[in-house]
Amino acid sequence: MDISARLNAVRQRISVAAKQAGRSSELIGLVAVSKTKPDWDIAQAWRFGQRHFGESYVQEAMEKQRLLAHFPICWHFIGPLQSNKTGYVANAFSWVHSVDRYKIAKRLNEHRSVKLPPLNICLQVNISQEPTKSGVLPAQLAELAEAVNQLPHLKLRGLMAIPARTDDFSQQRIIFREVRALYEQLTEYKLDTLSMGMSNDLEAAVTEGATLVRVGTDLFGTRDANANEYDE
């Protein structure tokens, strides 16, 4: 199956899930997770209407952005971010989904050019509270949100989560519902983004209110066996 057919299949899944949940599919964006995939795959997806792409590795993203500079792509950084890489990410991406501590947010804010609009930020929540997974714990989320909201060159947009993997649709819904509940507790920040749902669980995420789903495998094929938590 080529990328055009894969894109259509994923968009159809989103549309069906939205309709079943009584939602408009137009309110649900698709981030094509293109990390570890070549620039020509991104170019092909762009030609079939995909505009938002997610990357996790700074060096890889730098090369792709150089090769694809002539494409008006909206780049999302979705992986774990080290302090020494914040300078590049702050100005080469429109979104960062994986902010889980104030130190990273502060450095992104300091590096973001005043000539650019504020950097869109999602706070990553470790909703399953897995010790090996990144993300702020739910109990510490409100404090982090308040701190990030004060940074002038960042725009706090919402939450991101990567729950513990399960193929049980009911369990998927339960955990995504917990993410949505945390989101709804932060009403004073006027959030508008719930970044949740990947290839194996996007239907449950859409059912529970996702506004962005991040899909890689079902668009570009499987990744190697050493893939980390962000390589869905």
CSV table of N, CA and C in Angstrom, one decimal, residues 10-177:
chain,number,residue,atom,x,y,z
A,10,VAL,N,-6.0,6.1,7.2
A,10,VAL,CA,-6.0,6.7,8.5
A,10,VAL,C,-7.0,7.8,8.7
A,11,ARG,N,-7.1,8.6,7.6
A,11,ARG,CA,-8.2,9.7,7.7
A,11,ARG,C,-9.6,9.1,7.8
A,12,GLN,N,-9.8,8.0,7.1
A,12,GLN,CA,-11.1,7.4,7.2
A,12,GLN,C,-11.3,6.8,8.6
A,13,ARG,N,-10.3,6.3,9.2
A,13,ARG,CA,-10.4,5.8,10.6
A,13,ARG,C,-10.8,6.9,11.5
A,14,ILE,N,-10.2,8.1,11.4
A,14,ILE,CA,-10.5,9.2,12.2
A,14,ILE,C,-11.9,9.7,12.0
A,15,SER,N,-12.3,9.7,10.7
A,15,SER,CA,-13.7,10.2,10.4
A,15,SER,C,-14.7,9.3,11.0
A,16,VAL,N,-14.5,8.0,10.8
A,16,VAL,CA,-15.5,7.0,11.4
A,16,VAL,C,-15.6,7.1,12.9
A,17,ALA,N,-14.4,7.2,13.5
A,17,ALA,CA,-14.4,7.3,15.0
A,17,ALA,C,-15.1,8.6,15.5
A,18,ALA,N,-14.8,9.7,14.8
A,18,ALA,CA,-15.4,11.0,15.1
A,18,ALA,C,-16.9,10.9,15.0
A,19,LYS,N,-17.4,10.3,13.9
A,19,LYS,CA,-18.8,10.2,13.7
A,19,LYS,C,-19.5,9.4,14.7
A,20,GLN,N,-18.9,8.3,15.1
A,20,GLN,CA,-19.5,7.4,16.1
A,20,GLN,C,-19.5,8.1,17.5
A,21,ALA,N,-18.6,9.0,17.7
A,21,ALA,CA,-18.5,9.8,19.0
A,21,ALA,C,-19.3,11.1,18.9
A,22,GLY,N,-20.0,11.3,17.8
A,22,GLY,CA,-20.8,12.5,17.7
A,22,GLY,C,-19.9,13.8,17.6
A,23,ARG,N,-18.7,13.6,17.0
A,23,ARG,CA,-17.8,14.8,16.8
A,23,ARG,C,-17.6,15.0,15.3
A,24,SER,N,-17.1,16.2,15.0
A,24,SER,CA,-16.7,16.6,13.7
A,24,SER,C,-15.3,16.2,13.4
A,25,SER,N,-15.0,15.4,12.4
A,25,SER,CA,-13.6,15.0,12.1
A,25,SER,C,-12.8,16.2,11.7
A,26,GLU,N,-13.4,17.3,11.3
A,26,GLU,CA,-12.6,18.5,11.0
A,26,GLU,C,-11.9,19.1,12.2
A,27,LEU,N,-12.4,18.7,13.4
A,27,LEU,CA,-11.7,19.2,14.7
A,27,LEU,C,-10.6,18.4,15.1
A,28,ILE,N,-10.2,17.4,14.3
A,28,ILE,CA,-9.2,16.4,14.7
A,28,ILE,C,-8.1,16.4,13.7
A,29,GLY,N,-6.9,16.9,14.1
A,29,GLY,CA,-5.8,17.0,13.3
A,29,GLY,C,-4.9,15.7,13.3
A,30,LEU,N,-4.2,15.5,12.2
A,30,LEU,CA,-3.3,14.4,12.1
A,30,LEU,C,-1.8,14.8,12.0
A,31,VAL,N,-1.0,14.4,12.9
A,31,VAL,CA,0.4,14.6,12.8
A,31,VAL,C,1.0,13.3,12.3
A,32,ALA,N,1.7,13.4,11.2
A,32,ALA,CA,2.3,12.2,10.6
A,32,ALA,C,3.7,12.0,11.2
A,33,VAL,N,3.9,11.0,12.0
A,33,VAL,CA,5.1,10.7,12.7
A,33,VAL,C,6.2,10.2,11.7
A,34,SER,N,7.1,11.1,11.3
A,34,SER,CA,8.0,10.7,10.2
A,34,SER,C,9.4,10.4,10.7
A,35,LYS,N,9.6,10.4,12.0
A,35,LYS,CA,11.0,10.1,12.5
A,35,LYS,C,11.4,8.7,12.0
A,36,THR,N,12.7,8.6,11.7
A,36,THR,CA,13.4,7.5,11.2
A,36,THR,C,13.0,7.2,9.7
A,37,LYS,N,12.1,8.0,9.1
A,37,LYS,CA,11.7,7.7,7.8
A,37,LYS,C,12.4,8.8,6.9
A,38,PRO,N,12.6,8.4,5.6
A,38,PRO,CA,13.4,9.4,4.7
A,38,PRO,C,12.6,10.6,4.3
A,39,ASP,N,13.3,11.6,3.9
A,39,ASP,CA,12.7,12.8,3.5
A,39,ASP,C,11.7,12.6,2.3
A,40,TRP,N,12.0,11.7,1.4
A,40,TRP,CA,11.1,11.5,0.2
A,40,TRP,C,9.7,10.9,0.7
A,41,ASP,N,9.7,10.2,1.8
A,41,ASP,CA,8.4,9.8,2.3
A,41,ASP,C,7.6,11.0,2.8
A,42,ILE,N,8.2,11.9,3.4
A,42,ILE,CA,7.6,13.1,3.9
A,42,ILE,C,7.1,13.9,2.7
A,43,ALA,N,7.9,14.1,1.7
A,43,ALA,CA,7.6,14.8,0.5
A,43,ALA,C,6.3,14.2,-0.2
A,44,GLN,N,6.3,12.9,-0.3
A,44,GLN,CA,5.2,12.2,-0.9
A,44,GLN,C,3.9,12.5,-0.1
A,45,ALA,N,4.0,12.3,1.2
A,45,ALA,CA,2.8,12.6,2.0
A,45,ALA,C,2.3,14.0,1.9
A,46,TRP,N,3.3,15.0,1.8
A,46,TRP,CA,2.9,16.4,1.6
A,46,TRP,C,2.1,16.6,0.3
A,47,ARG,N,2.6,15.9,-0.7
A,47,ARG,CA,1.9,16.0,-2.0
A,47,ARG,C,0.5,15.5,-2.0
A,48,PHE,N,0.2,14.6,-1.0
A,48,PHE,CA,-1.2,14.1,-0.8
A,48,PHE,C,-1.9,14.8,0.3
A,49,GLY,N,-1.5,16.0,0.6
A,49,GLY,CA,-2.2,16.9,1.5
A,49,GLY,C,-1.8,16.9,3.0
A,50,GLN,N,-0.8,16.1,3.4
A,50,GLN,CA,-0.4,16.1,4.8
A,50,GLN,C,0.5,17.3,5.0
A,51,ARG,N,0.2,18.1,6.1
A,51,ARG,CA,1.0,19.3,6.4
A,51,ARG,C,1.7,19.2,7.7
A,52,HIS,N,1.3,18.4,8.6
A,52,HIS,CA,1.9,18.4,9.9
A,52,HIS,C,2.7,17.1,10.1
A,53,PHE,N,4.0,17.2,10.5
A,53,PHE,CA,4.9,16.1,10.7
A,53,PHE,C,5.6,16.1,12.0
A,54,GLY,N,5.8,15.0,12.6
A,54,GLY,CA,6.4,14.9,13.9
A,54,GLY,C,7.7,14.2,13.9
A,55,GLU,N,8.7,14.8,14.6
A,55,GLU,CA,10.0,14.3,14.7
A,55,GLU,C,10.4,14.2,16.1
A,56,SER,N,11.4,13.2,16.4
A,56,SER,CA,11.8,13.0,17.8
A,56,SER,C,13.3,13.2,18.0
A,57,TYR,N,14.1,13.2,16.9
A,57,TYR,CA,15.5,13.2,17.0
A,57,TYR,C,16.1,14.5,16.3
A,58,VAL,N,16.8,15.3,17.1
A,58,VAL,CA,17.1,16.6,16.6
A,58,VAL,C,18.0,16.6,15.4
A,59,GLN,N,19.1,15.8,15.4
A,59,GLN,CA,20.0,15.7,14.3
A,59,GLN,C,19.3,15.2,13.0
A,60,GLU,N,18.5,14.2,13.2
A,60,GLU,CA,17.7,13.7,12.0
A,60,GLU,C,16.8,14.8,11.5
A,61,ALA,N,16.1,15.5,12.4
A,61,ALA,CA,15.2,16.5,12.0
A,61,ALA,C,15.9,17.7,11.3
A,62,MET,N,17.0,18.1,11.7
A,62,MET,CA,17.8,19.1,11.1
A,62,MET,C,18.1,18.8,9.6
A,63,GLU,N,18.5,17.6,9.4
A,63,GLU,CA,18.8,17.2,8.0
A,63,GLU,C,17.5,17.2,7.1
A,64,LYS,N,16.4,16.7,7.6
A,64,LYS,CA,15.2,16.7,6.9
A,64,LYS,C,14.7,18.1,6.6
A,65,GLN,N,14.8,18.9,7.6
A,65,GLN,CA,14.3,20.3,7.4
A,65,GLN,C,15.1,21.0,6.4
A,66,ARG,N,16.4,20.7,6.3
A,66,ARG,CA,17.3,21.3,5.3
A,66,ARG,C,16.8,20.8,3.9
A,67,LEU,N,16.6,19.5,3.8
A,67,LEU,CA,16.3,19.0,2.5
A,67,LEU,C,14.9,19.3,2.0
A,68,LEU,N,14.0,19.6,3.0
A,68,LEU,CA,12.6,19.9,2.7
A,68,LEU,C,12.2,21.4,2.9
A,69,ALA,N,13.2,22.2,2.9
A,69,ALA,CA,13.0,23.7,3.2
A,69,ALA,C,12.0,24.3,2.2
A,70,HIS,N,11.8,23.8,1.0
A,70,HIS,CA,10.9,24.4,0.1
A,70,HIS,C,9.5,23.9,0.3
A,71,PHE,N,9.3,23.0,1.2
A,71,PHE,CA,7.9,22.6,1.6
A,71,PHE,C,7.4,23.4,2.8
A,72,PRO,N,6.3,24.0,2.7
A,72,PRO,CA,5.7,24.7,3.9
A,72,PRO,C,5.2,23.8,4.9
A,73,ILE,N,6.0,23.1,5.7
A,73,ILE,CA,5.6,22.1,6.6
A,73,ILE,C,5.5,22.6,8.0
A,74,CYS,N,4.5,22.2,8.8
A,74,CYS,CA,4.4,22.5,10.2
A,74,CYS,C,5.1,21.4,11.0
A,75,TRP,N,6.2,21.7,11.6
A,75,TRP,CA,7.0,20.6,12.3
A,75,TRP,C,6.6,20.6,13.8
A,76,HIS,N,6.4,19.3,14.2
A,76,HIS,CA,6.1,19.1,15.6
A,76,HIS,C,7.2,18.3,16.2
A,77,PHE,N,7.8,18.7,17.4
A,77,PHE,CA,8.8,17.9,18.1
A,77,PHE,C,8.0,17.1,19.1
A,78,ILE,N,8.1,15.8,19.0
A,78,ILE,CA,7.3,14.9,19.9
A,78,ILE,C,8.1,14.0,20.8
A,79,GLY,N,9.4,14.1,20.7
A,79,GLY,CA,10.3,13.2,21.5
A,79,GLY,C,10.8,13.8,22.8
A,80,PRO,N,11.6,13.0,23.5
A,80,PRO,CA,12.2,13.6,24.7
A,80,PRO,C,13.3,14.6,24.3
A,81,LEU,N,13.3,15.7,25.1
A,81,LEU,CA,14.2,16.8,24.7
A,81,LEU,C,15.2,17.1,25.7
A,82,GLN,N,16.5,17.1,25.3
A,82,GLN,CA,17.6,17.4,26.2
A,82,GLN,C,17.8,18.9,26.2
A,83,SER,N,18.3,19.4,27.3
A,83,SER,CA,18.5,20.8,27.5
A,83,SER,C,19.4,21.4,26.4
A,84,ASN,N,20.5,20.7,26.0
A,84,ASN,CA,21.4,21.2,25.1
A,84,ASN,C,20.9,21.2,23.6
A,85,LYS,N,19.7,20.7,23.4
A,85,LYS,CA,19.1,20.8,22.1
A,85,LYS,C,17.9,21.8,22.0
A,86,THR,N,17.6,22.4,23.1
A,86,THR,CA,16.5,23.3,23.1
A,86,THR,C,16.7,24.5,22.2
A,87,GLY,N,17.9,25.0,22.0
A,87,GLY,CA,18.1,26.1,21.1
A,87,GLY,C,17.7,25.9,19.7
A,88,TYR,N,18.0,24.8,19.2
A,88,TYR,CA,17.5,24.5,17.8
A,88,TYR,C,16.0,24.3,17.7
A,89,VAL,N,15.5,23.4,18.6
A,89,VAL,CA,14.1,23.1,18.6
A,89,VAL,C,13.2,24.3,18.8
A,90,ALA,N,13.6,25.2,19.6
A,90,ALA,CA,12.8,26.4,19.9
A,90,ALA,C,12.5,27.2,18.7
A,91,ASN,N,13.4,27.2,17.7
A,91,ASN,CA,13.2,28.0,16.5
A,91,ASN,C,12.9,27.3,15.2
A,92,ALA,N,13.1,26.0,15.2
A,92,ALA,CA,12.9,25.2,14.0
A,92,ALA,C,11.6,24.5,14.0
A,93,PHE,N,10.9,24.5,15.1
A,93,PHE,CA,9.6,23.8,15.2
A,93,PHE,C,8.5,24.8,15.6
A,94,SER,N,7.3,24.4,15.2
A,94,SER,CA,6.1,25.2,15.6
A,94,SER,C,5.4,24.7,16.9
A,95,TRP,N,5.6,23.4,17.1
A,95,TRP,CA,5.1,22.7,18.3
A,95,TRP,C,6.1,21.9,19.0
A,96,VAL,N,6.0,21.8,20.3
A,96,VAL,CA,6.7,20.9,21.1
A,96,VAL,C,5.7,20.2,22.0
A,97,HIS,N,5.6,18.9,21.9
A,97,HIS,CA,4.5,18.1,22.6
A,97,HIS,C,5.0,17.5,23.9
A,98,SER,N,6.3,17.5,24.1
A,98,SER,CA,6.9,16.7,25.1
A,98,SER,C,7.6,17.4,26.3
A,99,VAL,N,7.0,18.6,26.6
A,99,VAL,CA,7.5,19.4,27.8
A,99,VAL,C,7.0,18.7,29.0
A,100,ASP,N,7.9,18.3,29.9
A,100,ASP,CA,7.5,17.6,31.1
A,100,ASP,C,8.2,18.2,32.4
A,101,ARG,N,9.0,19.2,32.2
A,101,ARG,CA,9.6,19.9,33.4
A,101,ARG,C,9.9,21.4,33.0
A,102,TYR,N,9.9,22.2,34.0
A,102,TYR,CA,10.0,23.6,33.9
A,102,TYR,C,11.4,24.0,33.2
A,103,LYS,N,12.4,23.3,33.6
A,103,LYS,CA,13.7,23.6,33.0
A,103,LYS,C,13.7,23.6,31.5
A,104,ILE,N,13.1,22.6,30.9
A,104,ILE,CA,13.0,22.6,29.4
A,104,ILE,C,12.2,23.7,28.9
A,105,ALA,N,11.0,24.0,29.5
A,105,ALA,CA,10.2,25.1,29.1
A,105,ALA,C,10.9,26.4,29.1
A,106,LYS,N,11.6,26.6,30.2
A,106,LYS,CA,12.3,27.9,30.4
A,106,LYS,C,13.4,28.1,29.3
A,107,ARG,N,14.1,27.0,29.0
A,107,ARG,CA,15.1,27.1,27.9
A,107,ARG,C,14.5,27.4,26.6
A,108,LEU,N,13.4,26.7,26.3
A,108,LEU,CA,12.7,26.9,25.0
A,108,LEU,C,12.3,28.4,24.9
A,109,ASN,N,11.8,28.9,26.0
A,109,ASN,CA,11.3,30.3,26.1
A,109,ASN,C,12.5,31.3,25.8
A,110,GLU,N,13.6,31.0,26.4
A,110,GLU,CA,14.8,31.8,26.3
A,110,GLU,C,15.3,31.9,24.9
A,111,HIS,N,15.2,30.7,24.2
A,111,HIS,CA,15.8,30.6,22.9
A,111,HIS,C,14.8,31.0,21.8
A,112,ARG,N,13.5,31.0,22.0
A,112,ARG,CA,12.6,31.3,21.0
A,112,ARG,C,12.7,32.8,20.5
A,113,SER,N,12.9,32.9,19.2
A,113,SER,CA,13.1,34.2,18.6
A,113,SER,C,11.9,35.1,18.8
A,114,VAL,N,12.1,36.4,19.1
A,114,VAL,CA,11.0,37.3,19.2
A,114,VAL,C,10.4,37.6,17.9
A,115,LYS,N,11.1,37.2,16.8
A,115,LYS,CA,10.5,37.5,15.5
A,115,LYS,C,9.5,36.4,15.1
A,116,LEU,N,9.5,35.3,15.9
A,116,LEU,CA,8.5,34.2,15.6
A,116,LEU,C,7.4,34.3,16.5
A,117,PRO,N,6.2,33.7,16.2
A,117,PRO,CA,5.1,33.7,17.1
A,117,PRO,C,5.5,32.8,18.3
A,118,PRO,N,4.8,32.8,19.4
A,118,PRO,CA,5.1,32.0,20.5
A,118,PRO,C,5.0,30.5,20.1
A,119,LEU,N,5.9,29.7,20.7
A,119,LEU,CA,6.0,28.3,20.4
A,119,LEU,C,4.9,27.6,21.1
A,120,ASN,N,4.2,26.8,20.3
A,120,ASN,CA,3.0,26.0,20.8
A,120,ASN,C,3.5,24.9,21.7
A,121,ILE,N,3.0,24.7,22.9
A,121,ILE,CA,3.5,23.8,23.9
A,121,ILE,C,2.4,22.9,24.4
A,122,CYS,N,2.7,21.5,24.4
A,122,CYS,CA,1.8,20.6,25.1
A,122,CYS,C,2.7,20.0,26.2
A,123,LEU,N,2.0,19.8,27.4
A,123,LEU,CA,2.7,19.2,28.5
A,123,LEU,C,2.5,17.7,28.4
A,124,GLN,N,3.6,17.0,28.5
A,124,GLN,CA,3.4,15.5,28.4
A,124,GLN,C,3.1,15.0,29.8
A,125,VAL,N,2.0,14.2,29.9
A,125,VAL,CA,1.6,13.7,31.2
A,125,VAL,C,1.9,12.2,31.2
A,126,ASN,N,2.6,11.7,32.2
A,126,ASN,CA,2.8,10.3,32.4
A,126,ASN,C,1.6,9.7,33.1
A,127,ILE,N,0.5,9.5,32.2
A,127,ILE,CA,-0.8,9.2,32.7
A,127,ILE,C,-0.8,7.8,33.4
A,128,SER,N,0.0,6.9,32.9
A,128,SER,CA,0.0,5.5,33.4
A,128,SER,C,1.0,5.4,34.6
A,129,GLN,N,1.7,6.5,34.8
A,129,GLN,CA,2.7,6.6,35.9
A,129,GLN,C,3.7,5.5,35.9
A,130,GLU,N,4.2,5.3,34.6
A,130,GLU,CA,5.2,4.2,34.4
A,130,GLU,C,6.6,4.8,34.8
A,131,PRO,N,7.4,4.1,35.6
A,131,PRO,CA,8.7,4.7,36.0
A,131,PRO,C,9.7,4.9,34.9
A,132,THR,N,9.5,4.1,33.8
A,132,THR,CA,10.5,4.2,32.7
A,132,THR,C,10.1,5.2,31.6
A,133,LYS,N,8.9,5.9,31.8
A,133,LYS,CA,8.4,6.7,30.8
A,133,LYS,C,8.5,8.2,31.2
A,134,SER,N,8.7,9.0,30.2
A,134,SER,CA,8.8,10.5,30.4
A,134,SER,C,7.4,11.0,30.7
A,135,GLY,N,7.4,12.2,31.2
A,135,GLY,CA,6.1,12.9,31.5
A,135,GLY,C,6.0,13.4,32.9
A,136,VAL,N,5.3,14.5,33.1
A,136,VAL,CA,5.0,15.0,34.4
A,136,VAL,C,3.9,14.1,35.1
A,137,LEU,N,4.0,13.8,36.3
A,137,LEU,CA,3.0,13.1,37.0
A,137,LEU,C,1.7,13.9,37.2
A,138,PRO,N,0.6,13.3,37.1
A,138,PRO,CA,-0.7,14.0,37.2
A,138,PRO,C,-0.8,15.0,38.4
A,139,ALA,N,-0.2,14.5,39.5
A,139,ALA,CA,-0.3,15.4,40.7
A,139,ALA,C,0.5,16.6,40.6
A,140,GLN,N,1.5,16.7,39.7
A,140,GLN,CA,2.4,17.8,39.6
A,140,GLN,C,2.0,18.7,38.3
A,141,LEU,N,1.0,18.3,37.6
A,141,LEU,CA,0.6,18.9,36.4
A,141,LEU,C,0.2,20.4,36.5
A,142,ALA,N,-0.7,20.6,37.5
A,142,ALA,CA,-1.2,22.0,37.7
A,142,ALA,C,-0.1,23.0,38.0
A,143,GLU,N,0.9,22.6,38.8
A,143,GLU,CA,2.0,23.5,39.1
A,143,GLU,C,2.9,23.8,37.8
A,144,LEU,N,3.1,22.7,37.0
A,144,LEU,CA,3.9,23.0,35.8
A,144,LEU,C,3.1,23.8,34.8
A,145,ALA,N,1.8,23.6,34.7
A,145,ALA,CA,1.0,24.4,33.8
A,145,ALA,C,1.1,25.9,34.2
A,146,GLU,N,1.0,26.2,35.4
A,146,GLU,CA,1.0,27.6,35.9
A,146,GLU,C,2.3,28.2,35.6
A,147,ALA,N,3.4,27.5,35.8
A,147,ALA,CA,4.8,28.0,35.5
A,147,ALA,C,5.0,28.2,34.0
A,148,VAL,N,4.6,27.3,33.2
A,148,VAL,CA,4.8,27.4,31.7
A,148,VAL,C,3.9,28.5,31.2
A,149,ASN,N,2.8,28.7,31.7
A,149,ASN,CA,1.8,29.7,31.2
A,149,ASN,C,2.4,31.1,31.4
A,150,GLN,N,3.4,31.3,32.3
A,150,GLN,CA,3.9,32.6,32.6
A,150,GLN,C,5.0,33.0,31.6
A,151,LEU,N,5.5,32.0,30.8
A,151,LEU,CA,6.6,32.3,29.9
A,151,LEU,C,6.1,33.0,28.6
A,152,PRO,N,6.6,34.1,28.3
A,152,PRO,CA,6.0,35.0,27.2
A,152,PRO,C,6.2,34.5,25.8
A,153,HIS,N,7.2,33.7,25.6
A,153,HIS,CA,7.5,33.2,24.2
A,153,HIS,C,7.0,31.8,23.9
A,154,LEU,N,6.2,31.3,24.9
A,154,LEU,CA,5.5,30.0,24.7
A,154,LEU,C,4.0,30.2,24.8
A,155,LYS,N,3.3,29.3,24.1
A,155,LYS,CA,1.8,29.3,24.2
A,155,LYS,C,1.4,28.0,24.7
A,156,LEU,N,0.9,27.9,25.9
A,156,LEU,CA,0.4,26.6,26.4
A,156,LEU,C,-0.9,26.2,25.7
A,157,ARG,N,-0.8,25.1,24.9
A,157,ARG,CA,-2.0,24.7,24.1
A,157,ARG,C,-2.7,23.5,24.7
A,158,GLY,N,-2.0,22.6,25.4
A,158,GLY,CA,-2.8,21.5,25.9
A,158,GLY,C,-1.9,20.4,26.5
A,159,LEU,N,-2.4,19.2,26.4
A,159,LEU,CA,-1.7,18.0,27.0
A,159,LEU,C,-1.4,17.0,26.0
A,160,MET,N,-0.3,16.2,26.2
A,160,MET,CA,0.1,15.1,25.4
A,160,MET,C,0.2,13.9,26.3
A,161,ALA,N,-0.1,12.7,25.8
A,161,ALA,CA,0.1,11.5,26.7
A,161,ALA,C,0.3,10.3,25.8
A,162,ILE,N,1.2,9.4,26.3
A,162,ILE,CA,1.4,8.1,25.7
A,162,ILE,C,1.1,7.0,26.7
A,163,PRO,N,-0.1,6.6,26.8
A,163,PRO,CA,-0.5,5.6,27.8
A,163,PRO,C,0.3,4.2,27.7
A,164,ALA,N,0.3,3.5,28.7
A,164,ALA,CA,0.8,2.1,28.6
A,164,ALA,C,0.0,1.4,27.5
A,165,ARG,N,0.7,0.6,26.7
A,165,ARG,CA,0.0,0.0,25.6
A,165,ARG,C,-0.9,-1.1,26.0
A,166,THR,N,-2.1,-1.1,25.4
A,166,THR,CA,-3.0,-2.2,25.5
A,166,THR,C,-3.9,-2.2,24.3
A,167,ASP,N,-4.3,-3.4,23.9
A,167,ASP,CA,-5.2,-3.6,22.7
A,167,ASP,C,-6.7,-3.6,23.1
A,168,ASP,N,-7.0,-3.5,24.4
A,168,ASP,CA,-8.3,-3.5,24.9
A,168,ASP,C,-9.0,-2.1,24.7
A,169,PHE,N,-10.0,-2.0,23.9
A,169,PHE,CA,-10.6,-0.7,23.5
A,169,PHE,C,-11.1,0.0,24.8
A,170,SER,N,-11.8,-0.8,25.6
A,170,SER,CA,-12.4,-0.2,26.8
A,170,SER,C,-11.3,0.3,27.8
A,171,GLN,N,-10.2,-0.4,27.9
A,171,GLN,CA,-9.1,0.1,28.7
A,171,GLN,C,-8.4,1.4,28.1
A,172,GLN,N,-8.3,1.4,26.8
A,172,GLN,CA,-7.8,2.5,26.1
A,172,GLN,C,-8.7,3.8,26.4
A,173,ARG,N,-10.0,3.6,26.3
A,173,ARG,CA,-10.9,4.7,26.6
A,173,ARG,C,-10.7,5.2,28.0
A,174,ILE,N,-10.6,4.3,29.0
A,174,ILE,CA,-10.5,4.7,30.4
A,174,ILE,C,-9.3,5.6,30.6
A,175,ILE,N,-8.2,5.2,30.1
A,175,ILE,CA,-6.9,6.0,30.3
A,175,ILE,C,-7.0,7.3,29.6
A,176,PHE,N,-7.5,7.3,28.3
A,176,PHE,CA,-7.7,8.6,27.6
A,176,PHE,C,-8.7,9.5,28.3
A,177,ARG,N,-9.7,8.9,28.9
A,177,ARG,CA,-10.7,9.7,29.7
A,177,ARG,C,-10.0,10.4,30.9
